[in-house]
Coordinates of C-alpha atoms and ligand atoms in Angstrom, one line a residue:
X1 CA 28.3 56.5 -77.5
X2 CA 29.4 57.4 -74.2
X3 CA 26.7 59.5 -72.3
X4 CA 27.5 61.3 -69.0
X5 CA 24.9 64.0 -67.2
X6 CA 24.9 66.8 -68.5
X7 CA 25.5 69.0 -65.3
X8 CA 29.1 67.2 -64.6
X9 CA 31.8 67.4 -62.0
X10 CA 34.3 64.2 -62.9
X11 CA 36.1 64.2 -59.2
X12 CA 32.9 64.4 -57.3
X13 CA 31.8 61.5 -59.9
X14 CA 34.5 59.3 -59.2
X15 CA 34.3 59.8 -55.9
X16 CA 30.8 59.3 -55.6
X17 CA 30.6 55.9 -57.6
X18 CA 33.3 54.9 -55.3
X19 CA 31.4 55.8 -52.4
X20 CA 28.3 53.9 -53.9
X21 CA 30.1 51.1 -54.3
X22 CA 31.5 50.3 -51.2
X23 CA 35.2 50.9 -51.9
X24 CA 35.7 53.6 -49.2
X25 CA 38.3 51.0 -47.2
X26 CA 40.3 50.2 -50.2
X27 CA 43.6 51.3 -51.0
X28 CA 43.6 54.0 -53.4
X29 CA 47.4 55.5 -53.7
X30 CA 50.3 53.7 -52.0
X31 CA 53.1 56.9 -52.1
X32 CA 56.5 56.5 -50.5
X33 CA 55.4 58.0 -47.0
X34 CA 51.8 57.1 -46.8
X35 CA 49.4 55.0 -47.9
X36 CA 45.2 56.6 -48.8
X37 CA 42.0 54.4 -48.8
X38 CA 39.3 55.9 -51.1
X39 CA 38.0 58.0 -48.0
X40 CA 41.2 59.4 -47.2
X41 CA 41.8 60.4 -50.4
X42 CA 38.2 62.0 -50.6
X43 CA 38.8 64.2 -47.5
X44 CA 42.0 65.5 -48.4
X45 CA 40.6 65.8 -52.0
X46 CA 37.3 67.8 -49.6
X47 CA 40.0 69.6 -47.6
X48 CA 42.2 70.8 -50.5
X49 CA 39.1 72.2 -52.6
X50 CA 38.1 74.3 -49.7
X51 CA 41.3 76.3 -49.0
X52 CA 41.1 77.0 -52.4
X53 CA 37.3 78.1 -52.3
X54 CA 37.3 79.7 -48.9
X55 CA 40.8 80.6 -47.9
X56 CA 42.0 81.6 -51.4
X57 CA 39.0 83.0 -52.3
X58 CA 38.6 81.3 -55.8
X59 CA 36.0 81.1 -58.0
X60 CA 34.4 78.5 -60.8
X61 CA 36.7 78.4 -63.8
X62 CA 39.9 80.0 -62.1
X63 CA 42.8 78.1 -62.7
X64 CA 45.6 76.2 -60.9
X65 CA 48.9 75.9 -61.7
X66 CA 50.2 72.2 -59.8
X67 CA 53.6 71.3 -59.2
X68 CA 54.9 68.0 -57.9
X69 CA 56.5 64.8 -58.2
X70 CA 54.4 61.7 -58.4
X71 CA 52.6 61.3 -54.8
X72 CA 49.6 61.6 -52.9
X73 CA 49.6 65.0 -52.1
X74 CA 50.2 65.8 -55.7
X75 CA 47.8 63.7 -57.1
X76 CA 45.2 65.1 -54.2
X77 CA 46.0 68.6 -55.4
X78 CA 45.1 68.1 -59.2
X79 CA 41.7 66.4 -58.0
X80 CA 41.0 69.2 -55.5
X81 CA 41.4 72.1 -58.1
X82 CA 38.6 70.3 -60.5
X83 CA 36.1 69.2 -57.3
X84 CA 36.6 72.7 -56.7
X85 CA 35.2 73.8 -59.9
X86 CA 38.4 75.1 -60.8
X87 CA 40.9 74.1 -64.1
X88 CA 43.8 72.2 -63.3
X89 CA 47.1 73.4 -64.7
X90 CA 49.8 70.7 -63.9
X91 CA 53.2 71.2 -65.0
X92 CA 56.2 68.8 -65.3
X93 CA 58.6 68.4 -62.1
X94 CA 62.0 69.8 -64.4
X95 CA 60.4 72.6 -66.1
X96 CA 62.4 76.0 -65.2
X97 CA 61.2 79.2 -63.8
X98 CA 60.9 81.0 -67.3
X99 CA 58.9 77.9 -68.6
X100 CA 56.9 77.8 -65.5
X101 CA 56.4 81.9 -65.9
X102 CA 55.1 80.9 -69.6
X103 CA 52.7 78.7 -68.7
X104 CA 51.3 80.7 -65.8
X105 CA 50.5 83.4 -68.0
X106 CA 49.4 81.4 -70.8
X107 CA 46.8 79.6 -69.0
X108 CA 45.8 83.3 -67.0
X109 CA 47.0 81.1 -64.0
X110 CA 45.2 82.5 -60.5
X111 CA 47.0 80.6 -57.9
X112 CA 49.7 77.9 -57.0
X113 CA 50.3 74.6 -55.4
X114 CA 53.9 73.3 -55.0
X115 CA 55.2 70.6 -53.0
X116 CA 58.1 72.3 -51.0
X117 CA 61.1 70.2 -52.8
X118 CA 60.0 72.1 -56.0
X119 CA 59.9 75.2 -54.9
X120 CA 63.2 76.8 -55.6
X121 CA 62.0 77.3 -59.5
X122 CA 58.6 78.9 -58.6
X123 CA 60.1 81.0 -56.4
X124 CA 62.6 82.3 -59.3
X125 CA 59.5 82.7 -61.5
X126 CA 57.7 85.8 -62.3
X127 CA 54.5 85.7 -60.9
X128 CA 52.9 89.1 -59.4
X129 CA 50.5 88.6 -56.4
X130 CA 49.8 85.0 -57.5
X131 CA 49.0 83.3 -54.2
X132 CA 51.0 80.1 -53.4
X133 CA 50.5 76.9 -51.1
X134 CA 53.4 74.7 -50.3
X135 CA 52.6 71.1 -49.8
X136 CA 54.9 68.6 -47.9
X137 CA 56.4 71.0 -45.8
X138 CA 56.7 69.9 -42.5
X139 CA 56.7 72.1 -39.7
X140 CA 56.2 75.1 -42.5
X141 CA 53.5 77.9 -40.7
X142 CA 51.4 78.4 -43.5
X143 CA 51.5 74.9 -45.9
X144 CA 48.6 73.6 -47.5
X145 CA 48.4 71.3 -44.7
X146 CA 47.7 73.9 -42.1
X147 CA 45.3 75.5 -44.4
X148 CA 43.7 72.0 -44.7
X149 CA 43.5 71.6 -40.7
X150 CA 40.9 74.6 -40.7
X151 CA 38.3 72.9 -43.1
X152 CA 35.9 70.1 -42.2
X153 CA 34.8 67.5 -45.2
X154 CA 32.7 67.1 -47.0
X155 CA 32.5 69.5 -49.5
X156 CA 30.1 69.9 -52.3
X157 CA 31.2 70.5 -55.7
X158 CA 29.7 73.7 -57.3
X159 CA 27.7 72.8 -60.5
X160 CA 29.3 72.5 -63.7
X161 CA 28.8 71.8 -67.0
X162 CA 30.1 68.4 -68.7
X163 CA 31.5 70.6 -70.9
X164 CA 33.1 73.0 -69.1
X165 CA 37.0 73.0 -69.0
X166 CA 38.9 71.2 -66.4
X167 CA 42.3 70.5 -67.2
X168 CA 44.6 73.0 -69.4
X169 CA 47.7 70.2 -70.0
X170 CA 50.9 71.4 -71.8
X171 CA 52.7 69.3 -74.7
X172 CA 55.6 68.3 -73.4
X173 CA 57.0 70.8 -76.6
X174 CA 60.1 68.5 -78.3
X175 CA 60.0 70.7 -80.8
X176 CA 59.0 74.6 -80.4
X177 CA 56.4 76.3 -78.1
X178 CA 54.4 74.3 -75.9
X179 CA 50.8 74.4 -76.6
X180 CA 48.0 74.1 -73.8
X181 CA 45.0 71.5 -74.4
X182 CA 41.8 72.2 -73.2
X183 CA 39.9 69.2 -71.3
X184 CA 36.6 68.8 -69.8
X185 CA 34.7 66.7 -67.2
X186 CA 33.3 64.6 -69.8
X187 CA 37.2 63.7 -71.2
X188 CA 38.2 62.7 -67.9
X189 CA 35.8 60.2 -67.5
X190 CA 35.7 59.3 -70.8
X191 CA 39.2 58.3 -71.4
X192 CA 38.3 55.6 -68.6
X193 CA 35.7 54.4 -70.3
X194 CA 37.3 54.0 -73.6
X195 CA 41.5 52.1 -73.4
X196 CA 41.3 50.6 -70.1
X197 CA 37.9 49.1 -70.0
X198 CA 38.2 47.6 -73.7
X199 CA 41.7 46.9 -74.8
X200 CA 43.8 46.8 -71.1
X201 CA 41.3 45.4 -69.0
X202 CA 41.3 47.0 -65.8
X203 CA 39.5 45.5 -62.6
X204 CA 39.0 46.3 -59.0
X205 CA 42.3 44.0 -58.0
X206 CA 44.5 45.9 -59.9
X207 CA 47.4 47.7 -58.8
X208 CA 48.6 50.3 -61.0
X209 CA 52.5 51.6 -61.3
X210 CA 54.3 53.0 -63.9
X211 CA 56.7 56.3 -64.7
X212 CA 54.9 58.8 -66.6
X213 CA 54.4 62.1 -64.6
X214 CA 50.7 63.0 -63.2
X215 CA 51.4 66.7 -64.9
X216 CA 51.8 64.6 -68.1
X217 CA 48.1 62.9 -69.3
X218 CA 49.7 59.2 -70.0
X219 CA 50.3 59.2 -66.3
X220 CA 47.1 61.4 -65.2
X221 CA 45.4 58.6 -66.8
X222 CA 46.9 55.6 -66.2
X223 CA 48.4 56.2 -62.6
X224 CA 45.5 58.1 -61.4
X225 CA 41.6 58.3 -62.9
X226 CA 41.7 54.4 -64.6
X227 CA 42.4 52.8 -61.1
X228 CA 40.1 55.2 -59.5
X229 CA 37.5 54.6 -62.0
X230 CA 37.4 50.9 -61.3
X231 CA 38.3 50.8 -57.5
X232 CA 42.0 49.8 -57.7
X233 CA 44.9 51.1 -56.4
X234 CA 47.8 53.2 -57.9
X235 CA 51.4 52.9 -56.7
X236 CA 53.3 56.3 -57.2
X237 CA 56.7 56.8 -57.1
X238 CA 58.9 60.0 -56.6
X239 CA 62.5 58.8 -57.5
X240 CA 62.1 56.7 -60.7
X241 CA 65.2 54.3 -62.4
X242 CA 64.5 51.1 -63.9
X243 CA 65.8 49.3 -61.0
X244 CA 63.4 51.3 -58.1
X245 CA 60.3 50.4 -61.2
X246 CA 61.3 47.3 -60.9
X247 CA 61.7 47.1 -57.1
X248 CA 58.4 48.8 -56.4
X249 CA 56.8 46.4 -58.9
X250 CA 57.8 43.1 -56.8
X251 CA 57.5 45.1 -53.6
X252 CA 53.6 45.8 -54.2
X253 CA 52.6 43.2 -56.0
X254 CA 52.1 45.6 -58.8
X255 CA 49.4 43.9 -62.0
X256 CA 49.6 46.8 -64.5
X257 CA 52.7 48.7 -65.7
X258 CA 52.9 51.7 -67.7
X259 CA 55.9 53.8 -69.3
X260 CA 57.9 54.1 -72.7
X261 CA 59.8 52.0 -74.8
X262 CA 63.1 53.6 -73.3
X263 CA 62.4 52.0 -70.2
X264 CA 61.3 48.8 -71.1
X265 CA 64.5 48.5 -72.8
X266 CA 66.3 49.0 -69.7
X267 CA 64.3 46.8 -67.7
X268 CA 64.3 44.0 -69.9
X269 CA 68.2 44.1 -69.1
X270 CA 67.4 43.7 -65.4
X271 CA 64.2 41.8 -65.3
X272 CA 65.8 38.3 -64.3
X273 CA 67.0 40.1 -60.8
X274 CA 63.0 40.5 -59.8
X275 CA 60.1 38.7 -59.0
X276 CA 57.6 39.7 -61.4
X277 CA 55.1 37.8 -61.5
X278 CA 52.3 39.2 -60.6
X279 CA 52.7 41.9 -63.5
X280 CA 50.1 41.1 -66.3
X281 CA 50.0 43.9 -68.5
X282 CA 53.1 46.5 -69.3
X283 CA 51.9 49.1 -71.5
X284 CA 54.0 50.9 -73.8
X285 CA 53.0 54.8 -74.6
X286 CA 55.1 58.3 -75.5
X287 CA 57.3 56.8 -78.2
X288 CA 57.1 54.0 -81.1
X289 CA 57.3 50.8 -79.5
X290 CA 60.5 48.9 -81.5
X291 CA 59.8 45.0 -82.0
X292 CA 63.7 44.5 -80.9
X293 CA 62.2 46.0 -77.8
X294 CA 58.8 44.0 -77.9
X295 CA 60.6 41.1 -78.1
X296 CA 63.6 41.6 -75.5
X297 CA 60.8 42.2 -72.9
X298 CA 58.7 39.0 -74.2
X299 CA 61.9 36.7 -73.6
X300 CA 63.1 38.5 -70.0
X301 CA 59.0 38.7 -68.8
X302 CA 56.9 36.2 -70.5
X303 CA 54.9 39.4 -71.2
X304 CA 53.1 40.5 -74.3
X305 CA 53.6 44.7 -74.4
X306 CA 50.7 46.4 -75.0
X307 CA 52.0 49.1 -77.4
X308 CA 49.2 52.2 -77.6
X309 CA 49.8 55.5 -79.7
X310 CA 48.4 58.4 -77.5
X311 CA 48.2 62.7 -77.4
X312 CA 48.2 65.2 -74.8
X313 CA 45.8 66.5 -77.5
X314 CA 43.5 63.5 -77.4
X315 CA 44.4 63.3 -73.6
X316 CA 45.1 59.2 -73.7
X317 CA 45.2 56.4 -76.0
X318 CA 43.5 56.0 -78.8
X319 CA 44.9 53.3 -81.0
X320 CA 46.1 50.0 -79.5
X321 CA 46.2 45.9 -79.5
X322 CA 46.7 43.5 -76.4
X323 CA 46.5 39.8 -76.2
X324 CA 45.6 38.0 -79.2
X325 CA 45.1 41.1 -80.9
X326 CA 48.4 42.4 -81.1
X327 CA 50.2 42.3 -84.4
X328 CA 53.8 42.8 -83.8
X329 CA 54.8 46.0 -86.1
X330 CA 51.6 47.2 -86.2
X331 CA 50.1 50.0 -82.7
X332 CA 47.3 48.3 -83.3
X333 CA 43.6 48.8 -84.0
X334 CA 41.7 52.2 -82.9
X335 CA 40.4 52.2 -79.5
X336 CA 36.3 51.1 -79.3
X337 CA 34.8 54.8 -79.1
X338 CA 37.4 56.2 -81.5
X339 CA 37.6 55.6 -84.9
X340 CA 41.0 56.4 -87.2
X341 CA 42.0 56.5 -90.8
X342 CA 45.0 57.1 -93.2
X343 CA 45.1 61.2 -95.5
X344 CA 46.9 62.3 -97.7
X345 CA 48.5 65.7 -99.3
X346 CA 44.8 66.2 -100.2
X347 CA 43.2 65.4 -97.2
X348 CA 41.3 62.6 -98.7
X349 CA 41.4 59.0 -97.0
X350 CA 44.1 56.1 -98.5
X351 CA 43.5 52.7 -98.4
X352 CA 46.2 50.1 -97.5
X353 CA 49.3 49.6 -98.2
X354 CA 49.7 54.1 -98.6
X355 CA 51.8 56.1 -95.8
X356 CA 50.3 58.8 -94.8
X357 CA 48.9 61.2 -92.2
X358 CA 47.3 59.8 -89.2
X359 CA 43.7 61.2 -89.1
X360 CA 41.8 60.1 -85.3
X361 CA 38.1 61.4 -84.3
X362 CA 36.4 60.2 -80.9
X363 CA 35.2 61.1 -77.6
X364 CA 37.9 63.5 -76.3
X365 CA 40.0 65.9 -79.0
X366 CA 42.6 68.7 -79.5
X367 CA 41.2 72.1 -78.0
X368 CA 44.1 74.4 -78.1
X369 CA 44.2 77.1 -75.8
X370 CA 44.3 80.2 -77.8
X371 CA 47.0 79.0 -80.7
X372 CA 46.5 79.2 -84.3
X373 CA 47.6 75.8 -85.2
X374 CA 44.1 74.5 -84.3
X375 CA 43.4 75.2 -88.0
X376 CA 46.3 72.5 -88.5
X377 CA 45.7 70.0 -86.1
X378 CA 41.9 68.9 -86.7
X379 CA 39.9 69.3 -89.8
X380 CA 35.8 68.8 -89.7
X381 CA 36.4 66.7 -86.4
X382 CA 39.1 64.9 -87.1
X383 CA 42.4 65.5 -85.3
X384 CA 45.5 65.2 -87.5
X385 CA 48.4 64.1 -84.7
X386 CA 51.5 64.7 -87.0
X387 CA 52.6 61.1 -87.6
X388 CA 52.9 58.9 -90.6
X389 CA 51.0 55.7 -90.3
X390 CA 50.4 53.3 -92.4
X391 CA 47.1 50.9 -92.4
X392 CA 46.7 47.0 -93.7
X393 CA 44.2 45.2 -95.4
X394 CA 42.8 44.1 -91.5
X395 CA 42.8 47.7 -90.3
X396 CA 45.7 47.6 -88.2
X397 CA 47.7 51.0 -88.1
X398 CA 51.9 51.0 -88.5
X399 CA 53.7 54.1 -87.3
X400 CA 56.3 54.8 -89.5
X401 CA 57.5 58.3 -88.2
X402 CA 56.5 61.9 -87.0
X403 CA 55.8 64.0 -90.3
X404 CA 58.6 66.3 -90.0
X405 CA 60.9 63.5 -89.0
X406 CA 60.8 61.9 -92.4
X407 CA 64.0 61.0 -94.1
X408 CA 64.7 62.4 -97.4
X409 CA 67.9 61.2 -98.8
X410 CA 69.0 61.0 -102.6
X411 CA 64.9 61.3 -103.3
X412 CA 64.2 58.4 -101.1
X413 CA 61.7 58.7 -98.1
X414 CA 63.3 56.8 -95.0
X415 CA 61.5 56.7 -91.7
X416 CA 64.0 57.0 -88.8
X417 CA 62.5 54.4 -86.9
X418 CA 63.0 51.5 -89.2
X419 CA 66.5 52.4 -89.0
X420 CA 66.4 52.0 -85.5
X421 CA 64.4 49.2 -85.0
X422 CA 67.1 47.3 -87.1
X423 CA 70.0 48.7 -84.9
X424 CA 67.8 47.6 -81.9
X425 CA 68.3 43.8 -83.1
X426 CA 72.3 44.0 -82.9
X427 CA 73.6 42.6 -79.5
X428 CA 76.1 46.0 -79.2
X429 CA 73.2 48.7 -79.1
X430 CA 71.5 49.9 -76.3
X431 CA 70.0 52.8 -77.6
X432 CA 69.5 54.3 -80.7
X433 CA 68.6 57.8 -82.5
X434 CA 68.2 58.3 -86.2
X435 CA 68.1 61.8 -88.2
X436 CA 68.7 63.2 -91.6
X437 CA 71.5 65.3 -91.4
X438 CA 71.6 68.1 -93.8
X439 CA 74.0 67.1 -97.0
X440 CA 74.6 69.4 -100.1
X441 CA 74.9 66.2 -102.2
X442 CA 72.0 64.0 -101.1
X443 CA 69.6 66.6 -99.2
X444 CA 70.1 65.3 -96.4
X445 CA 71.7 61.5 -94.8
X446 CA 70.7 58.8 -92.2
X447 CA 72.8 59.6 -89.3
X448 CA 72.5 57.2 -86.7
X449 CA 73.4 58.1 -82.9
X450 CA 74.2 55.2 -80.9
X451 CA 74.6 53.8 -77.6
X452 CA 76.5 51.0 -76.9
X453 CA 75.9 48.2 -73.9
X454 CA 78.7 48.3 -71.7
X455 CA 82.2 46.8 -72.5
X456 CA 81.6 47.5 -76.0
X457 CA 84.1 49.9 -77.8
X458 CA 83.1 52.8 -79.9
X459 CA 85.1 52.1 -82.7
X460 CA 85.6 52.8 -86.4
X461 CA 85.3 49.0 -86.5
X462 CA 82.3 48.8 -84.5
X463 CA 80.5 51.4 -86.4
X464 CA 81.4 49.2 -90.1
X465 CA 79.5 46.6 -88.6
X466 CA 76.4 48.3 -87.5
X467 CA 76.2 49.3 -91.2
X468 CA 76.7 46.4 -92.5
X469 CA 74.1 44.8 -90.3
X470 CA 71.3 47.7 -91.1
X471 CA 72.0 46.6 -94.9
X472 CA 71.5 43.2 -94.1
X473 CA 68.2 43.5 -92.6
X474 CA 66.3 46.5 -94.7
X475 CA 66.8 48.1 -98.3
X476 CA 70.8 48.8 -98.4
X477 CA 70.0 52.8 -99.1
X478 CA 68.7 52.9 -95.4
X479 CA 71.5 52.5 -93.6
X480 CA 73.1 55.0 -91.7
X481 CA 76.4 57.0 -93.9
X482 CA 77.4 58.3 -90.1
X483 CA 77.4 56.5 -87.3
X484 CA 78.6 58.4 -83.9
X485 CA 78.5 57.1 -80.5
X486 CA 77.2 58.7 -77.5
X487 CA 77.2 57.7 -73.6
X488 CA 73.4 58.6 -73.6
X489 CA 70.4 60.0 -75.8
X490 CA 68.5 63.6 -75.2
X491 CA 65.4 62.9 -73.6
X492 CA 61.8 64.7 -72.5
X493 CA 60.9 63.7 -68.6
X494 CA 58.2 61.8 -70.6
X495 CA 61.1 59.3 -71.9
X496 CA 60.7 60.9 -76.0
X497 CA 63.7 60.9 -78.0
X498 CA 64.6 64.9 -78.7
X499 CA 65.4 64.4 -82.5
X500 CA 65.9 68.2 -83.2
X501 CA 68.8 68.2 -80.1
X502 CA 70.3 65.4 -82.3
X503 CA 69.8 66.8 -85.5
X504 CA 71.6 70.2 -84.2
X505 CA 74.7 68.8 -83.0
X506 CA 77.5 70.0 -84.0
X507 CA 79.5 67.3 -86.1
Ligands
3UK601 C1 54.1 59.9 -80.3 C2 53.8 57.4 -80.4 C3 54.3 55.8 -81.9 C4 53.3 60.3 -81.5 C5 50.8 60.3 -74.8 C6 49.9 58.1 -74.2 O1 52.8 60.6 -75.9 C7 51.8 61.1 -75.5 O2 51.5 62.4 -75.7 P1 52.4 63.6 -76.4 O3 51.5 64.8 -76.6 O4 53.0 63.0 -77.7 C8 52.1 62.5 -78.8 C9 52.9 61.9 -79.9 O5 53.9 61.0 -79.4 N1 53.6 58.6 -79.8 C10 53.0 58.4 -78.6 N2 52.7 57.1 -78.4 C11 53.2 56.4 -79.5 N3 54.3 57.1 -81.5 N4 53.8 54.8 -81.1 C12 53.3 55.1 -79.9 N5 52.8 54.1 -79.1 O6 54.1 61.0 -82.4 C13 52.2 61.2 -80.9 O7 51.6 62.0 -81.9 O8 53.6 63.8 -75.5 C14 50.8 58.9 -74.9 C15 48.9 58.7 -73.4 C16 48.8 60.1 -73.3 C17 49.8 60.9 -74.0 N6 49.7 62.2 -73.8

């Protein structure tokens, strides 16, 4: 089991290993503008904490709303509030003033930081006598930066508790209210102990890059604490496309990639144009990872994806394969430190070969800030994550859909994916979306929404041949009665498919 002491701060940890061992002249973050070594970073990180100690007057436990696009200075802030004792609130660059005025008074948010480009929608937000800091604000009177000028590092953390909160993260909410989760020190560290150190392999030499947002925990991990934790260096990027991913891949030497399954696909398409090759593992998170997707990246990289289920809820990734270990179809095997297993209607376990609902217990786990659906969502310690998975005979876990996206047409049970994943394999399809639509004869039907690769035409024709290629590949009842084309799918900022948009569509 993982021990940490019990009287914990995770920044000043980090920082302090870090210290210890000698990495204060490495690269840490390479951002657009600038470019931080361990100590850099630990002064700002010093400098930060002490505005918001000294000049802001805050206190051990107050909280911190953060709002920024992947750089520096954001990742700087969200370090700063917890070395400062405080909780760190980070919130997604495209949320809207009423969402951001939500969160604020969800979490009892005390102050805010806010890099300057964002600003307009927390300045539209409701927020009485709530201090706020702009960052990245040149020639601005009072920034953070100015603030910053008047403190000297170092700074001490204040003492805190392993267990005591340090990060309230919001769901990214595809369906419904977002819900906050509740992390502590211990988590933070924790989650680096657990994915990257067993199944990715993370080492001092590697340079991390990827897409997800630091407000969202796959990229708070994986673009952030897991090269921190081990020394490396983190490339983050503002203005993200699959061409500037790729770019900045080839550009700095980039080892470790992380994003969804969206973006893969797109990549794979655009791969050939770059040098590559110093990428060695490209993990796949947010979203099930299609083998038509698997395998288009295989043949355009030479790389195996590491596909890895994870939760805002459990904070990072908890079941996974890479290398020899992967089994294509499968996520994988539960991370070392977490252990999984398969319930049903009853609650009690299945063995293989039964869908049902994915059960997960381990270090870090779903704390729900003030929400009643706790009760739902873990049961004696075990965290129910809303999906249907499947185990085998060798312990390997299959996703085969979210609960409440489950198919039920004519009395059969069809998982949307499957559907997808065989529209994947056709040469015309770009992307895909399956739903049940509702339908007073069968309850409801497969309804596939499809985009096509360019200089195909969205025809009647077109859509007759996608059908019959579904039938081809998967039991014939599967395939989708209604096929309509789109020029694009509705999307989360963390790349997951918005089924309910789809399913509400007008036809
Ligand atoms: C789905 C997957 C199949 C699944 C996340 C890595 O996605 C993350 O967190 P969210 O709270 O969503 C959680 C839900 O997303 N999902 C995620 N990964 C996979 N389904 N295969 C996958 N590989 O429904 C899960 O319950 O937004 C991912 C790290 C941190 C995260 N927060």
């Amino acid at each position: 089991e993982l021990q940490y002491p019990p009287r914990l701060n995770c920044v000043a940890e980090l920082f302090e290993v870090a210290r210890l061992r000698g990495w204060d002249q490495r690269t840490a973050l390479i951002g657009a503008r600038e470019r931080l070594t361990y100590a850099q970073l630990r002064e700002r990180v010093d400098r930060i904490a002490q505005v918001l100690r000294r000049d802001l007057g805050l206190a051990t436990g107050n909280r911190v709303l953060v709002r920024g696009a992947n750089c520096p200075m954001m990742a700087a802030c969200i370090l700063a509030v917890i070395k400062a004792g405080c909780i760190a609130v980070p919130t997604m660059p495209l949320l809207r003033a009423r969402e951001l005025g939500t969160i604020a008074e969800r979490a009892r948010v005390d102050a805010v930081l806010c890099a300057a480009s964002l600003r307009f929608e927390v300045d539209a937000m409701e927020r009485p006598g709530l201090p706020l800091l702009l960052f990245d604000d040149p020639g601005a009177a009072d920034s953070l930066e100015a603030r910053m000028a008047g403190h000297d590092a170092p700074f001490a953390a204040p003492d805190t508790a392993a267990d005591d909160v340090c990060l309230i993260s919001f769901t990214s909410g595809t369906t419904g209210v977002p819900k906050g989760t509740m992390h502590f020190h211990r988590d933070l560290l924790a989650i680096c102990d657990c994915f990257p150190r067993h199944t990715l392999g993370s080492s001092i030499d590697d340079i991390f890059i990827g897409t997800p947002p630091l407000a969202f925990t796959f990229g708070l991990g994986g673009l952030l604490l897991f090269p921190l934790r081990v020394g490396a260096s983190a490339v983050l990027i503002e203005k993200l496309s699959p061409e500037t991913l790729l770019a900045a891949i080839q550009e700095h030497h980039a080892t470790v990639c992380f994003t969804a399954p969206t973006f893969y696909r797109q990549m794979a398409q655009l791969a050939p144009r770059f040098d590559l090759s110093t990428l060695g593992r490209t993990v796949s998170a947010g979203e099930a990872l299609p083998l038509a997707t698997r395998e288009a990246w295989q043949d355009a990289t030479g790389l195996a994806m590491i596909d890895g289920i994870g939760a805002t809820e459990m904070l990072h990734i908890f079941i996974s394969a890479a290398g020899s270990e992967v089994r294509p179809g499968a996520t994988g095997k539960p991370v070392p430190g977490y252990v999984a297993c398969i319930l049903d209607e009853d609650d009690r376990p299945v063995g293989p070969g039964t869908i049902g609902r994915l059960a997960v217990k381990g270090p870090t786990g779903c704390r729900y800030l003030s929400d009643p659906r706790q009760r739902d969502y873990v049961i004696d310690g075990w965290n129910l994550t809303g999906d249907a998975y499947e185990m085998d005979a060798d312990g390997y876990f299959y996703y085969r859909s979210r609960l409440d996206d489950m198919i039920i047409s004519a009395g059969y049970n069809i998982a949307g994916a499957e559907v997808e994943e065989a529209l994947l394999h056709h040469p015309a399809v770009a992307e895909c979306g399956v739903v049940g639509r509702q339908d007073p004869e069968r309850g409801q039907v497969v309804e596939a929404h499809v985009v096509l690769k360019p200089g195909v035409e969205a025809s009647g024709d077109t859509a007759l041949a996608l059908q019959e290629f579904v039938k081809a590949q998967i039991a014939p009842y599967k395939y989708p009665r209604v096929v309509r084309f789109r020029e694009q799918l509705p999307r989360t900022e963390t790349g997951k498919l918005q089924r309910f948009k789809l399913r509400n569509d007008a036809v």
